[in-house]
CSV table of C-alpha atoms in Angstrom, one decimal:
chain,number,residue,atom,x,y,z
U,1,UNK,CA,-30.9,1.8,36.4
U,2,UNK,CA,-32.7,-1.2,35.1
U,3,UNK,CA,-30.6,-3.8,33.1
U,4,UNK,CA,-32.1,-6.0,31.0
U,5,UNK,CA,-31.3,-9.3,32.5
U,6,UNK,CA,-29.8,-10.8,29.0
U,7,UNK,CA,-27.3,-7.7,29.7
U,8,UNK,CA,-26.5,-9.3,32.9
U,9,UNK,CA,-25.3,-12.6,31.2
U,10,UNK,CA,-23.1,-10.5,29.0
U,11,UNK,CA,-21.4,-8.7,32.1
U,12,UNK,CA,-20.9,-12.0,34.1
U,13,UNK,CA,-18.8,-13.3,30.6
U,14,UNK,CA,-17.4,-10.3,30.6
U,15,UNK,CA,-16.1,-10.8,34.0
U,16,UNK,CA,-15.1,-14.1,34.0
U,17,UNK,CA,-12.9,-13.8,30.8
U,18,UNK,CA,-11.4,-10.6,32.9
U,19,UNK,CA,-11.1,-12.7,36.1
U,20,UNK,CA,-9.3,-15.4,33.8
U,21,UNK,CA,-11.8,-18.2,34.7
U,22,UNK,CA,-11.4,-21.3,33.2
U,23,UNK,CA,-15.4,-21.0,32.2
U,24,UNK,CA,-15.1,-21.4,28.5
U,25,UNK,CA,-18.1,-22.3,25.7
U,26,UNK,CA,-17.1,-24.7,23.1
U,27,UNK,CA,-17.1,-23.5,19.8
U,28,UNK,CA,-19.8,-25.9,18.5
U,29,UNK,CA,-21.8,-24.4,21.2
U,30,UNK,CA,-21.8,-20.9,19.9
U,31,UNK,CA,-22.0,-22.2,16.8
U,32,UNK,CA,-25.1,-23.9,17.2
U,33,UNK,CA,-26.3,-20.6,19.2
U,34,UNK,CA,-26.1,-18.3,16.3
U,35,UNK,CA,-27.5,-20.6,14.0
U,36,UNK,CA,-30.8,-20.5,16.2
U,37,UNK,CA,-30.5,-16.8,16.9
U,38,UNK,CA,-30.4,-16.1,12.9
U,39,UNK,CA,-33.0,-18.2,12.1
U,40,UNK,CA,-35.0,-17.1,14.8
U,41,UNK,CA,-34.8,-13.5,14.0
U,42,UNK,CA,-35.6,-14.3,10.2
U,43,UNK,CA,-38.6,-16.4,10.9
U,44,UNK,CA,-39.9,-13.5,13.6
U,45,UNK,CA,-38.9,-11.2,11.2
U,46,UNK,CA,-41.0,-13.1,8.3
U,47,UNK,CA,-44.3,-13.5,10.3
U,48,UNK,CA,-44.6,-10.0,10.9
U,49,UNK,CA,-43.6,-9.5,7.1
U,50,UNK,CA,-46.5,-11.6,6.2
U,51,UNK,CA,-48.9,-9.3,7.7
U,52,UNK,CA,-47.8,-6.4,5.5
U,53,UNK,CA,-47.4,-5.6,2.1
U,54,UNK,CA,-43.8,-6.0,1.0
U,55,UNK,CA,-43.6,-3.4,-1.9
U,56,UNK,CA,-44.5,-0.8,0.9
U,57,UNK,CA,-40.8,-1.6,2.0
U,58,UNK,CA,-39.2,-0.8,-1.2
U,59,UNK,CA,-38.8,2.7,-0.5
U,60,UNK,CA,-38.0,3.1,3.0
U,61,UNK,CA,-35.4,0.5,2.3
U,62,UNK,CA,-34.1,2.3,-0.5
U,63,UNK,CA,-33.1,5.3,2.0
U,64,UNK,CA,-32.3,3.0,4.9
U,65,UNK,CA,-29.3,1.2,3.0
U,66,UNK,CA,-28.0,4.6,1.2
U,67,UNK,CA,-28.2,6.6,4.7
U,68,UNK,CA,-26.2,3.8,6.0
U,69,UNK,CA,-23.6,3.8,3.4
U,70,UNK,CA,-22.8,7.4,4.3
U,71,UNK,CA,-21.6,5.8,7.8
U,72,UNK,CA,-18.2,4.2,6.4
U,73,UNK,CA,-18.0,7.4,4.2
U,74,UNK,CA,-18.3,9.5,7.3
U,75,UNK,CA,-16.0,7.0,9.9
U,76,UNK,CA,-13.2,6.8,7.4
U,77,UNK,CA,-11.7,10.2,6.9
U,78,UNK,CA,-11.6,10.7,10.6
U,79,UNK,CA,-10.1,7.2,10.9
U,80,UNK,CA,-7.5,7.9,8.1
U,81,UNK,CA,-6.8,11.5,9.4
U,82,UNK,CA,-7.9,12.0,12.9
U,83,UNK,CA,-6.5,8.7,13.8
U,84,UNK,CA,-3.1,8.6,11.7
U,85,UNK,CA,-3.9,4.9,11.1
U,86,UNK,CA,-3.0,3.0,7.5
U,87,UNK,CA,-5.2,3.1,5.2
U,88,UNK,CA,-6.5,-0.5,5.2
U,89,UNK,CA,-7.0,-0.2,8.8
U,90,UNK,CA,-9.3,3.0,8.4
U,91,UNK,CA,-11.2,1.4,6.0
U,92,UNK,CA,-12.0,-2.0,7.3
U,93,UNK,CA,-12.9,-0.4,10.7
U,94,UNK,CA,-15.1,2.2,8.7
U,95,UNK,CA,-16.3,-1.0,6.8
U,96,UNK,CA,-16.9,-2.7,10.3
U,97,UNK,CA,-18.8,0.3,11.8
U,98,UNK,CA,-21.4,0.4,8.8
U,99,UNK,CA,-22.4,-2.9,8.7
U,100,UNK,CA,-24.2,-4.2,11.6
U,101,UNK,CA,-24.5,-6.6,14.4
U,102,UNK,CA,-27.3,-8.7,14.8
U,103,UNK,CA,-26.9,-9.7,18.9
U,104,UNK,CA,-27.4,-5.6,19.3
U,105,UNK,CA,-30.6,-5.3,17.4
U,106,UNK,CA,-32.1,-8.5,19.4
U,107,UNK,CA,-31.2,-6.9,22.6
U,108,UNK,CA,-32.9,-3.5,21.7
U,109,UNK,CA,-36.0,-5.4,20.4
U,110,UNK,CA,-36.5,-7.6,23.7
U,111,UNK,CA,-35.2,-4.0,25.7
U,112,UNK,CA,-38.5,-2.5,23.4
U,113,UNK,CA,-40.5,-5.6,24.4
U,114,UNK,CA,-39.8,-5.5,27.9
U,115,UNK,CA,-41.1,-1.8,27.7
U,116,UNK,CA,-43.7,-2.3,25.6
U,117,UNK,CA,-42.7,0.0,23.1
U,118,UNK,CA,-44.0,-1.6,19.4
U,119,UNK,CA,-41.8,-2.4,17.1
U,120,UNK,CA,-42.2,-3.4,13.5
U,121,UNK,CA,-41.1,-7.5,12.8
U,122,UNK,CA,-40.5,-6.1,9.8
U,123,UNK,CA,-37.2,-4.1,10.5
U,124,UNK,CA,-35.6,-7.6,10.0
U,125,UNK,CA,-35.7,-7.0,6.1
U,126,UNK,CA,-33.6,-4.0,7.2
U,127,UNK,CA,-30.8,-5.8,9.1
U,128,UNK,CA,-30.7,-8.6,6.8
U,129,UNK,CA,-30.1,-5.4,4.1
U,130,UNK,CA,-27.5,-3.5,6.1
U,131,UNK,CA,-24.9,-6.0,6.6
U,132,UNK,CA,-23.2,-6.3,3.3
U,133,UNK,CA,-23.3,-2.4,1.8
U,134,UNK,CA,-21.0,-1.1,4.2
U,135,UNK,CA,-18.7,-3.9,3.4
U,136,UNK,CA,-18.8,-3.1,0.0
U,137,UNK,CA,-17.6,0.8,1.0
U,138,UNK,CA,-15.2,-0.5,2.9
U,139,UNK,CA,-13.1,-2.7,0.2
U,140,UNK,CA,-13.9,0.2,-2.2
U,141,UNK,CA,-12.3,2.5,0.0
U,142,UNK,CA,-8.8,0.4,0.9
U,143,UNK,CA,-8.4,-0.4,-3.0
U,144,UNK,CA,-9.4,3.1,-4.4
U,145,UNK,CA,-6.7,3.1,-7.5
U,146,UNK,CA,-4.4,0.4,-6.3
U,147,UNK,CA,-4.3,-3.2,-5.7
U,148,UNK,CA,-6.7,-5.6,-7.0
U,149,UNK,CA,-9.9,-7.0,-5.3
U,150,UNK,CA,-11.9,-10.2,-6.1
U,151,UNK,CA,-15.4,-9.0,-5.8
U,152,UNK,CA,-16.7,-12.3,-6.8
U,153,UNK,CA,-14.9,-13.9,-3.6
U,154,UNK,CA,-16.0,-11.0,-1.6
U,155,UNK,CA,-19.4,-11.3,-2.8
U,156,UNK,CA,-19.5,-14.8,-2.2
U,157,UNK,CA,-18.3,-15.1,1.2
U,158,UNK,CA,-20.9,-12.4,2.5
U,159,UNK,CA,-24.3,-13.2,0.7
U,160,UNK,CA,-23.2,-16.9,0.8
U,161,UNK,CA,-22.5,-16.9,4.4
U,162,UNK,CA,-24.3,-17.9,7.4
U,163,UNK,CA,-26.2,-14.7,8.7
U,164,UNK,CA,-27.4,-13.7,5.3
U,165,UNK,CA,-28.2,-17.9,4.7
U,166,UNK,CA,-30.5,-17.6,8.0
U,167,UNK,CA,-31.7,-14.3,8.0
U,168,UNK,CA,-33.0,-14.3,4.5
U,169,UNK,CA,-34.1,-18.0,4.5
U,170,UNK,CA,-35.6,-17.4,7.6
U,171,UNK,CA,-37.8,-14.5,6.9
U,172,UNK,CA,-38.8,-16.4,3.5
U,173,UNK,CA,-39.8,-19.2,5.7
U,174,UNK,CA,-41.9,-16.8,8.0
U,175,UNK,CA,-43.4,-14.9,5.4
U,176,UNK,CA,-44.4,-17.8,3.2
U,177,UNK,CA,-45.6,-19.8,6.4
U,178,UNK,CA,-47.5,-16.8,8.6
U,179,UNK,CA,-48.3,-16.5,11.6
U,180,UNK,CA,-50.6,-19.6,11.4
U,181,UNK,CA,-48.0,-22.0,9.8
U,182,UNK,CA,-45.2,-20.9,12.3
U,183,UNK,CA,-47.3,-21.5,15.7
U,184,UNK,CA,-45.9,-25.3,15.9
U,185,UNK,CA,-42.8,-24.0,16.3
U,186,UNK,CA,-42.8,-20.8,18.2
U,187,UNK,CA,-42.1,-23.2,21.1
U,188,UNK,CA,-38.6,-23.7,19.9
U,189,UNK,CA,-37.6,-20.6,17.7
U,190,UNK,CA,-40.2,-17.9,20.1
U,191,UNK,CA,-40.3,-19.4,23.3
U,192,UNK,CA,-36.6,-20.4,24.0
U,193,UNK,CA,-35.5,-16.9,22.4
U,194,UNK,CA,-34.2,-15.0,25.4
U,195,UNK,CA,-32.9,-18.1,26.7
U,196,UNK,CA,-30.7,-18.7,24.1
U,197,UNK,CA,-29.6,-14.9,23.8
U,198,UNK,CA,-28.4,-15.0,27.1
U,199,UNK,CA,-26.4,-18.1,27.0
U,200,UNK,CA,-24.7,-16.3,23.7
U,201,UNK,CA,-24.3,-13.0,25.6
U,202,UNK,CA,-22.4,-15.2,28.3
U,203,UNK,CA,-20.3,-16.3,25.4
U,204,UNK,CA,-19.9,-12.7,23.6
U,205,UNK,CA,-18.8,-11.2,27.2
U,206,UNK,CA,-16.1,-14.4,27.2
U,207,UNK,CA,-14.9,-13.1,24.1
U,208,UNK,CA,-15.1,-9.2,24.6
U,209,UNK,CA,-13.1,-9.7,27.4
U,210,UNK,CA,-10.0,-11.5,25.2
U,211,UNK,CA,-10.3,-8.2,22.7
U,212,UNK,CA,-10.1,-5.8,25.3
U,213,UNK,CA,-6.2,-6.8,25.7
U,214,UNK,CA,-5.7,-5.8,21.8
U,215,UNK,CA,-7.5,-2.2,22.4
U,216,UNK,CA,-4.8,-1.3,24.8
U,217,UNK,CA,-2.4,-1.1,22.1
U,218,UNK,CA,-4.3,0.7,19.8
U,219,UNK,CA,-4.0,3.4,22.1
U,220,UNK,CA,-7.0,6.2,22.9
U,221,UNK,CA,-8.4,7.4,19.9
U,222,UNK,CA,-9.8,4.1,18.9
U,223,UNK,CA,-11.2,3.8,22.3
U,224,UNK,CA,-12.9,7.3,21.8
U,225,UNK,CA,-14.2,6.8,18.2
U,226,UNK,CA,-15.9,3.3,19.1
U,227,UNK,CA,-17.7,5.5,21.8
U,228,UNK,CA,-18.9,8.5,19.4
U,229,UNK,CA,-19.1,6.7,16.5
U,230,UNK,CA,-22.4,4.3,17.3
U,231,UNK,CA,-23.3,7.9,19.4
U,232,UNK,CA,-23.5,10.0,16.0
U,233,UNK,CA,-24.8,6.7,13.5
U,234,UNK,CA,-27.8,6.3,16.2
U,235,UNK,CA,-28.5,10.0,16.0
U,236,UNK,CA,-28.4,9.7,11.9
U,237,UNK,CA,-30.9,6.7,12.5
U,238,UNK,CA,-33.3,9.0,14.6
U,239,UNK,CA,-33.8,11.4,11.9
U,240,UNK,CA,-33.5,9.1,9.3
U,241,UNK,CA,-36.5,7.3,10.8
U,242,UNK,CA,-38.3,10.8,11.9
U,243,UNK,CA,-37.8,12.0,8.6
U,244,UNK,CA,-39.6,8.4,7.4
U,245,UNK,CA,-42.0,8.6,9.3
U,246,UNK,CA,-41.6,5.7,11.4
U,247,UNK,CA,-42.9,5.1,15.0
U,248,UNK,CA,-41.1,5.7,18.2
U,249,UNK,CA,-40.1,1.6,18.3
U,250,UNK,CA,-38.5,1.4,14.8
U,251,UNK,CA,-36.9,4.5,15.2
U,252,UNK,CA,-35.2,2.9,18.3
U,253,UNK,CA,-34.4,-0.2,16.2
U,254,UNK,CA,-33.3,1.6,13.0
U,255,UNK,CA,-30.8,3.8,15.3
U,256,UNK,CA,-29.6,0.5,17.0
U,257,UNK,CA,-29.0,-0.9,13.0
U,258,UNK,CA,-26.9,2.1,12.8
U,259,UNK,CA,-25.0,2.3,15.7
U,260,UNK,CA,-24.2,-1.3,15.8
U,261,UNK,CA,-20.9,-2.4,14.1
U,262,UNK,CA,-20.3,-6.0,13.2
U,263,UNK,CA,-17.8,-8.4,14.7
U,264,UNK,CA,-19.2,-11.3,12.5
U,265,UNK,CA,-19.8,-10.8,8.5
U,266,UNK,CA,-17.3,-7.5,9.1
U,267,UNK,CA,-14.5,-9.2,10.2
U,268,UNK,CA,-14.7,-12.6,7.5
U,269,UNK,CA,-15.5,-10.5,4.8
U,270,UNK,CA,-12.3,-8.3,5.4
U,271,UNK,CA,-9.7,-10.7,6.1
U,272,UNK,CA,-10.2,-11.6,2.5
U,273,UNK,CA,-10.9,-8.5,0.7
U,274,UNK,CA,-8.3,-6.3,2.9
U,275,UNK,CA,-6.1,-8.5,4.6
U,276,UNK,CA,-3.6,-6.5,5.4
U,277,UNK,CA,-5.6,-4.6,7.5
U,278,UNK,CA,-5.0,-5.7,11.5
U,279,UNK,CA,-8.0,-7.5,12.7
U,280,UNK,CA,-7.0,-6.8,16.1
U,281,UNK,CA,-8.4,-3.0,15.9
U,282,UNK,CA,-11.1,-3.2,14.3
U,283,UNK,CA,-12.7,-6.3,16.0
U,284,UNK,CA,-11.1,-4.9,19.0
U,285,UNK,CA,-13.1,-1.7,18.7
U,286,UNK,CA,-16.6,-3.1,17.5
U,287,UNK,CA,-16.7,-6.1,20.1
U,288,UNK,CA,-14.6,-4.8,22.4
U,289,UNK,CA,-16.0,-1.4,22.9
U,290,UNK,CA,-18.5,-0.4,20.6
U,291,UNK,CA,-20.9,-3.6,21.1
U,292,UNK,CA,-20.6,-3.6,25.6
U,293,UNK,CA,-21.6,0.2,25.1
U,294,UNK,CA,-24.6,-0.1,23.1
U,295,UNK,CA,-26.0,-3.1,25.4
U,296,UNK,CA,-25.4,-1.0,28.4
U,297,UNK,CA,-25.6,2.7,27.4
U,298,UNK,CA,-26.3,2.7,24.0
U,299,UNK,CA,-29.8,1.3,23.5
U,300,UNK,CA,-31.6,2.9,26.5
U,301,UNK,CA,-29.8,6.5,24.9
U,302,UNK,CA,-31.1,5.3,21.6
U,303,UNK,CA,-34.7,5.4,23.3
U,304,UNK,CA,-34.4,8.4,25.2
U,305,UNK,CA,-33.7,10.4,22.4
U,306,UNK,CA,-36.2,8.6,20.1
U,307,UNK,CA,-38.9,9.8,22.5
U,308,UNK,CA,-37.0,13.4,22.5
U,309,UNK,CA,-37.2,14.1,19.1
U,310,UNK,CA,-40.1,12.0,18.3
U,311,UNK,CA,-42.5,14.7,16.3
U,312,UNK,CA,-40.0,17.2,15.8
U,313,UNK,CA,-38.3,16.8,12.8
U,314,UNK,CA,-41.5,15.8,10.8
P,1,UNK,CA,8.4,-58.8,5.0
P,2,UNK,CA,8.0,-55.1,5.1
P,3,UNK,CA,5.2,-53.7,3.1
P,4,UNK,CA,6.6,-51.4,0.2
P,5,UNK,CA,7.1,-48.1,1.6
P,6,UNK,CA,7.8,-44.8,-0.8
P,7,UNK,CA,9.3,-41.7,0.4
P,8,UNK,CA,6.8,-38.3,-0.1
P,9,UNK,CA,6.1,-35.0,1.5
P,10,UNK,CA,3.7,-34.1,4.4
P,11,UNK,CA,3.2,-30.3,4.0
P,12,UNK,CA,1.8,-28.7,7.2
P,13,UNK,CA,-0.5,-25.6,6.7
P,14,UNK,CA,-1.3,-24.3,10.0
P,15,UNK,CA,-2.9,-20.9,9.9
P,16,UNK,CA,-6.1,-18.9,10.6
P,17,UNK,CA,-9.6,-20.2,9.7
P,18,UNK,CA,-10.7,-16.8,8.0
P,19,UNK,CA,-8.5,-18.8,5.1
P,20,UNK,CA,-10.0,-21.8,4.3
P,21,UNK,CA,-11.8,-20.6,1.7
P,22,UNK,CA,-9.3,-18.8,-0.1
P,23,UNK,CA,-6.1,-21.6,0.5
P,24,UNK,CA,-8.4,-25.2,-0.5
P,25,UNK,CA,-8.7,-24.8,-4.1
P,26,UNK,CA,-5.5,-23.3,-4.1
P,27,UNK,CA,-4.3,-26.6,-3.1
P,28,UNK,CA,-5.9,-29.0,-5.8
P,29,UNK,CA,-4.7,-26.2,-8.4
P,30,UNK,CA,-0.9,-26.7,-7.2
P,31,UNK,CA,-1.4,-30.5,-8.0
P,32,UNK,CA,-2.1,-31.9,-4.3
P,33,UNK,CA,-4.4,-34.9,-4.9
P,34,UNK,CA,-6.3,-34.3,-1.2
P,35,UNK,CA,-6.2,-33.0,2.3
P,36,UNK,CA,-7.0,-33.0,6.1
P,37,UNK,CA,-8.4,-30.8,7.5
P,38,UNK,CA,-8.7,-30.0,11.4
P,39,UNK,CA,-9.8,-27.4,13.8
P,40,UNK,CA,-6.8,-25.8,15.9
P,41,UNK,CA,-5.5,-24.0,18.9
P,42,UNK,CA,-2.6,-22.5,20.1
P,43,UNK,CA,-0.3,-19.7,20.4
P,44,UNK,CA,2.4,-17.9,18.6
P,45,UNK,CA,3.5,-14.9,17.3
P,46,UNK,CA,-0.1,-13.5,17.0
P,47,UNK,CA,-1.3,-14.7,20.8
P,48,UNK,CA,-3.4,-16.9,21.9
P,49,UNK,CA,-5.9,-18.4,19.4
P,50,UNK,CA,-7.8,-20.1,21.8
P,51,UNK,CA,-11.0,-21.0,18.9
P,52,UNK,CA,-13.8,-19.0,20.9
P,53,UNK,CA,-15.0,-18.2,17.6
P,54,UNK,CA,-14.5,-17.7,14.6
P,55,UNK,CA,-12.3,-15.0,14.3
P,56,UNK,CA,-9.5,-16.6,16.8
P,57,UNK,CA,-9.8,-19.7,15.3
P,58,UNK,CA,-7.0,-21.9,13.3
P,59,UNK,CA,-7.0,-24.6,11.3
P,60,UNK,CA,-4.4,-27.6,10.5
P,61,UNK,CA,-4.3,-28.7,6.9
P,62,UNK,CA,-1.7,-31.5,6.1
P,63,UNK,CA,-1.2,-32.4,2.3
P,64,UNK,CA,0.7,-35.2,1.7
P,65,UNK,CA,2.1,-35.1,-2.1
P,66,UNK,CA,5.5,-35.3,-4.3
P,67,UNK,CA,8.3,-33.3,-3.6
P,68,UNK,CA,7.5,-31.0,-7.1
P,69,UNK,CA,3.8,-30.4,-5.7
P,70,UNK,CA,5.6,-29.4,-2.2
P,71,UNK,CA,8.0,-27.2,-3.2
P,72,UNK,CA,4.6,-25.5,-5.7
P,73,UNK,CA,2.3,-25.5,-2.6
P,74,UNK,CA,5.3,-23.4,-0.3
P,75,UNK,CA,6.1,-21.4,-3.1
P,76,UNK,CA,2.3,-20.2,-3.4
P,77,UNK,CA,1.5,-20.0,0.2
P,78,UNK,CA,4.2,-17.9,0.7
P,79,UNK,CA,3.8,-15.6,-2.0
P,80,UNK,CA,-0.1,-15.4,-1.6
P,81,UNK,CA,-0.5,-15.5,2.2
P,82,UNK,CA,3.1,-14.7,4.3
P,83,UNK,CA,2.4,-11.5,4.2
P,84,UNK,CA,-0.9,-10.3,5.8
P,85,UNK,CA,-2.5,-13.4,7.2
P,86,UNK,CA,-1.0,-15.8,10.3
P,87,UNK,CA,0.2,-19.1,8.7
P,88,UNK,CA,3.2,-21.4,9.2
P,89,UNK,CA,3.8,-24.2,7.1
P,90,UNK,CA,6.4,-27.2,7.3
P,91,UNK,CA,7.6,-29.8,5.2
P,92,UNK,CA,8.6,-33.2,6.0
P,93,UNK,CA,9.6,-36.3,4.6
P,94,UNK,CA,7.7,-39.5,5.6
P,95,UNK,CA,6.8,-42.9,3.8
P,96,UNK,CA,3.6,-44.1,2.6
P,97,UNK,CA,1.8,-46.7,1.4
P,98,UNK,CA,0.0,-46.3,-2.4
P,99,UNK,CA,1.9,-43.6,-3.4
P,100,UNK,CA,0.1,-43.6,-6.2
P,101,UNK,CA,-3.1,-41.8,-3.8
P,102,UNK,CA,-0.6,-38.9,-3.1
């Protein structure tokens, strides 16, 4: 089996925070990392956007974010009955589950790259759309008819924060620049790309590692669900993207979007809007679990059955 | 000669970074006049928070104010955050300089 070699950085984290070395990445380091990431994404995101027209989008974006609301919809019942956990818990998971991780959708575009499968630049609008919905479901569903929730705050800490920031200002940039405008700095934001993803795939194995000790006590189930649950959302992204008529590439990417589950928005936004739920499972599960499978096993399945059922469903 | 020293209240916020947001105006709204505010590590009763990123990080906010605005600020910290978020505060007394500032 052929790893991509970003996916190797994330293993050898992965085993070093298992083997408890005393290899650690300072803070402002992965700080500084996913600020380039995000902006680099937006701005490749942007000069692709710039070669189409953007009303085109409207639609297919309309049905990309409502499919993806059905994903909380979907993950919390069995979370809430299935799994026997508190309400809160069920929720912010679901909530976690529906939004989206950015790290995963650059891995299956460079994994697309490095096969030379095309992808739209342009599914970047799509990631920078998915994060918050899901996070909005999420709240909704822990408050339904109790307790109060400050949607302003809420609102505020998601569309205000850094990935929305960079993504969005970043895909402005692009678009409004072009291809043209955005050569002087493909050195930096292009070039250096994968570089950069693998030193913050070293970090996120690091830091998978220290979550995996929180999964053990949240016992099997949780374990199981952050397996099937990307398994089934990717499957709804196939047909959702069959059904749209996209090509083999964005169907990969759109099934990625909704397979992923956040460990960055997710988590911020509900320690303020559902704090009582334990962050421990559901970051646990989504960057414990759910993001190592779809880097390993995830992504290439994600492809395979895009080719499978490319054609069939339209 | 000693300079003139006045007794006041250092109040010790430390808790997770997820609440910065939500505790700093809360702060200027119990009457604290200012703050510092620094990054954190350590370990307690919700493990190691060893600041990897953002969602095992902890921050250290010290307030130093009158003994009214102290007893406010524990009041609403415990009331607001005790329950669902990982927080310990502290009060003690030390002497300052200005206490007009605080």
């Amino acid at each position: 089996m052929q790893f991509e070699p970003v996916i190797l950085f994330f293993l050898l984290g992965l085993s070093a925070g298992l083997l408890r070395s005393d290899l650690k990445i300072p803070g402002v380091v992965y700080e500084a990392l996913s600020i380039f990431l995000l902006l680099a994404i937006g701005l490749k995101g942007g000069v692709e956007l710039a070669r189409h027209d953007v009303l085109d989008l409207a639609l297919p974006a309309l049905v990309v974010v409502s499919v993806a609301m059905l994903i909380p919809l979907a993950c919390f019942p069995v979370l809430l009955r299935v799994g026997r956990l508190p309400r809160a818990d069920a929720a912010s998971i679901a909530a976690h589950y529906g939004s989206v991780s950015v790290v995963t959708f650059a891995v299956a575009s460079s994994f697309l790259a490095s096969r030379s499968v095309a992808a739209d630049g342009y599914m970047t609008v799509f990631l920078a759309l998915l994060e918050l919905p899901a996070l909005l479901v999420g709240v909704f569903l822990a408050r339904r008819g109790q307790g109060q929730v400050s949607w302003g705050t809420l609102l505020h800490e998601v569309l205000a924060g850094k990935s929305i920031i960079l993504l969005a200002g970043g895909l402005l940039i692009g678009w409004l620049a072009g291809p043209e405008g955005i050569r002087p700095l493909d050195r930096v934001f292009f070039d250096l790309f994968k570089g950069m993803l693998a030193f913050f795939l070293l970090e996120m194995g690091l830091v998978a590692a220290g979550r995996l000790a929180d999964l053990r006590r949240a016992g099997p189930f949780l374990v199981v669900f952050a397996v099937v649950a990307p398994v089934c959302a990717g499957l709804l992204g196939i047909v959702t993207a069959s059904l749209l008529g996209f090509s083999v590439g964005n169907a990969v990417l759109l099934a990625t979007l909704y397979a992923s589950a956040s460990y960055i928005a997710a988590p911020a936004a509900m320690r303020i809007a559902v704090p009582e739920a334990n962050p421990a499972l559901s970051i646990g599960a989504s960057l414990g679990i759910t993001f190592p499978f779809n880097l390993i096993a995830g992504i290439p399945l994600y492809h395979w059955l895009a080719f499978r059922l490319n054609g069939v469903l339209t | 000669m000693s300079p003139a020293l006045t007794g006041r209240k250092l109040v010790t916020i430390v808790c997770e970074a997820e609440l910065e947001t939500l505790l700093l105006p809360e702060l200027a709204r119990q009457g604290a006049h200012g703050y510092t505010l620094t990054e954190a590590r350590g370990q307690g009763a919700r493990g190691v928070r060893d600041g990897a990123w953002r969602a095992s990080s902890n921050i250290r906010i010290e307030v130093l104010c009158d003994e009214g605005v102290a007893e406010r600020l524990v009041e609403m910290l415990q009331a607001r955050f005790y329950a669902d978020y990982g927080i310990v505060v502290f009060v003690i007394d030390v002497e300052v300089l200005r206490p007009g500032k605080f």
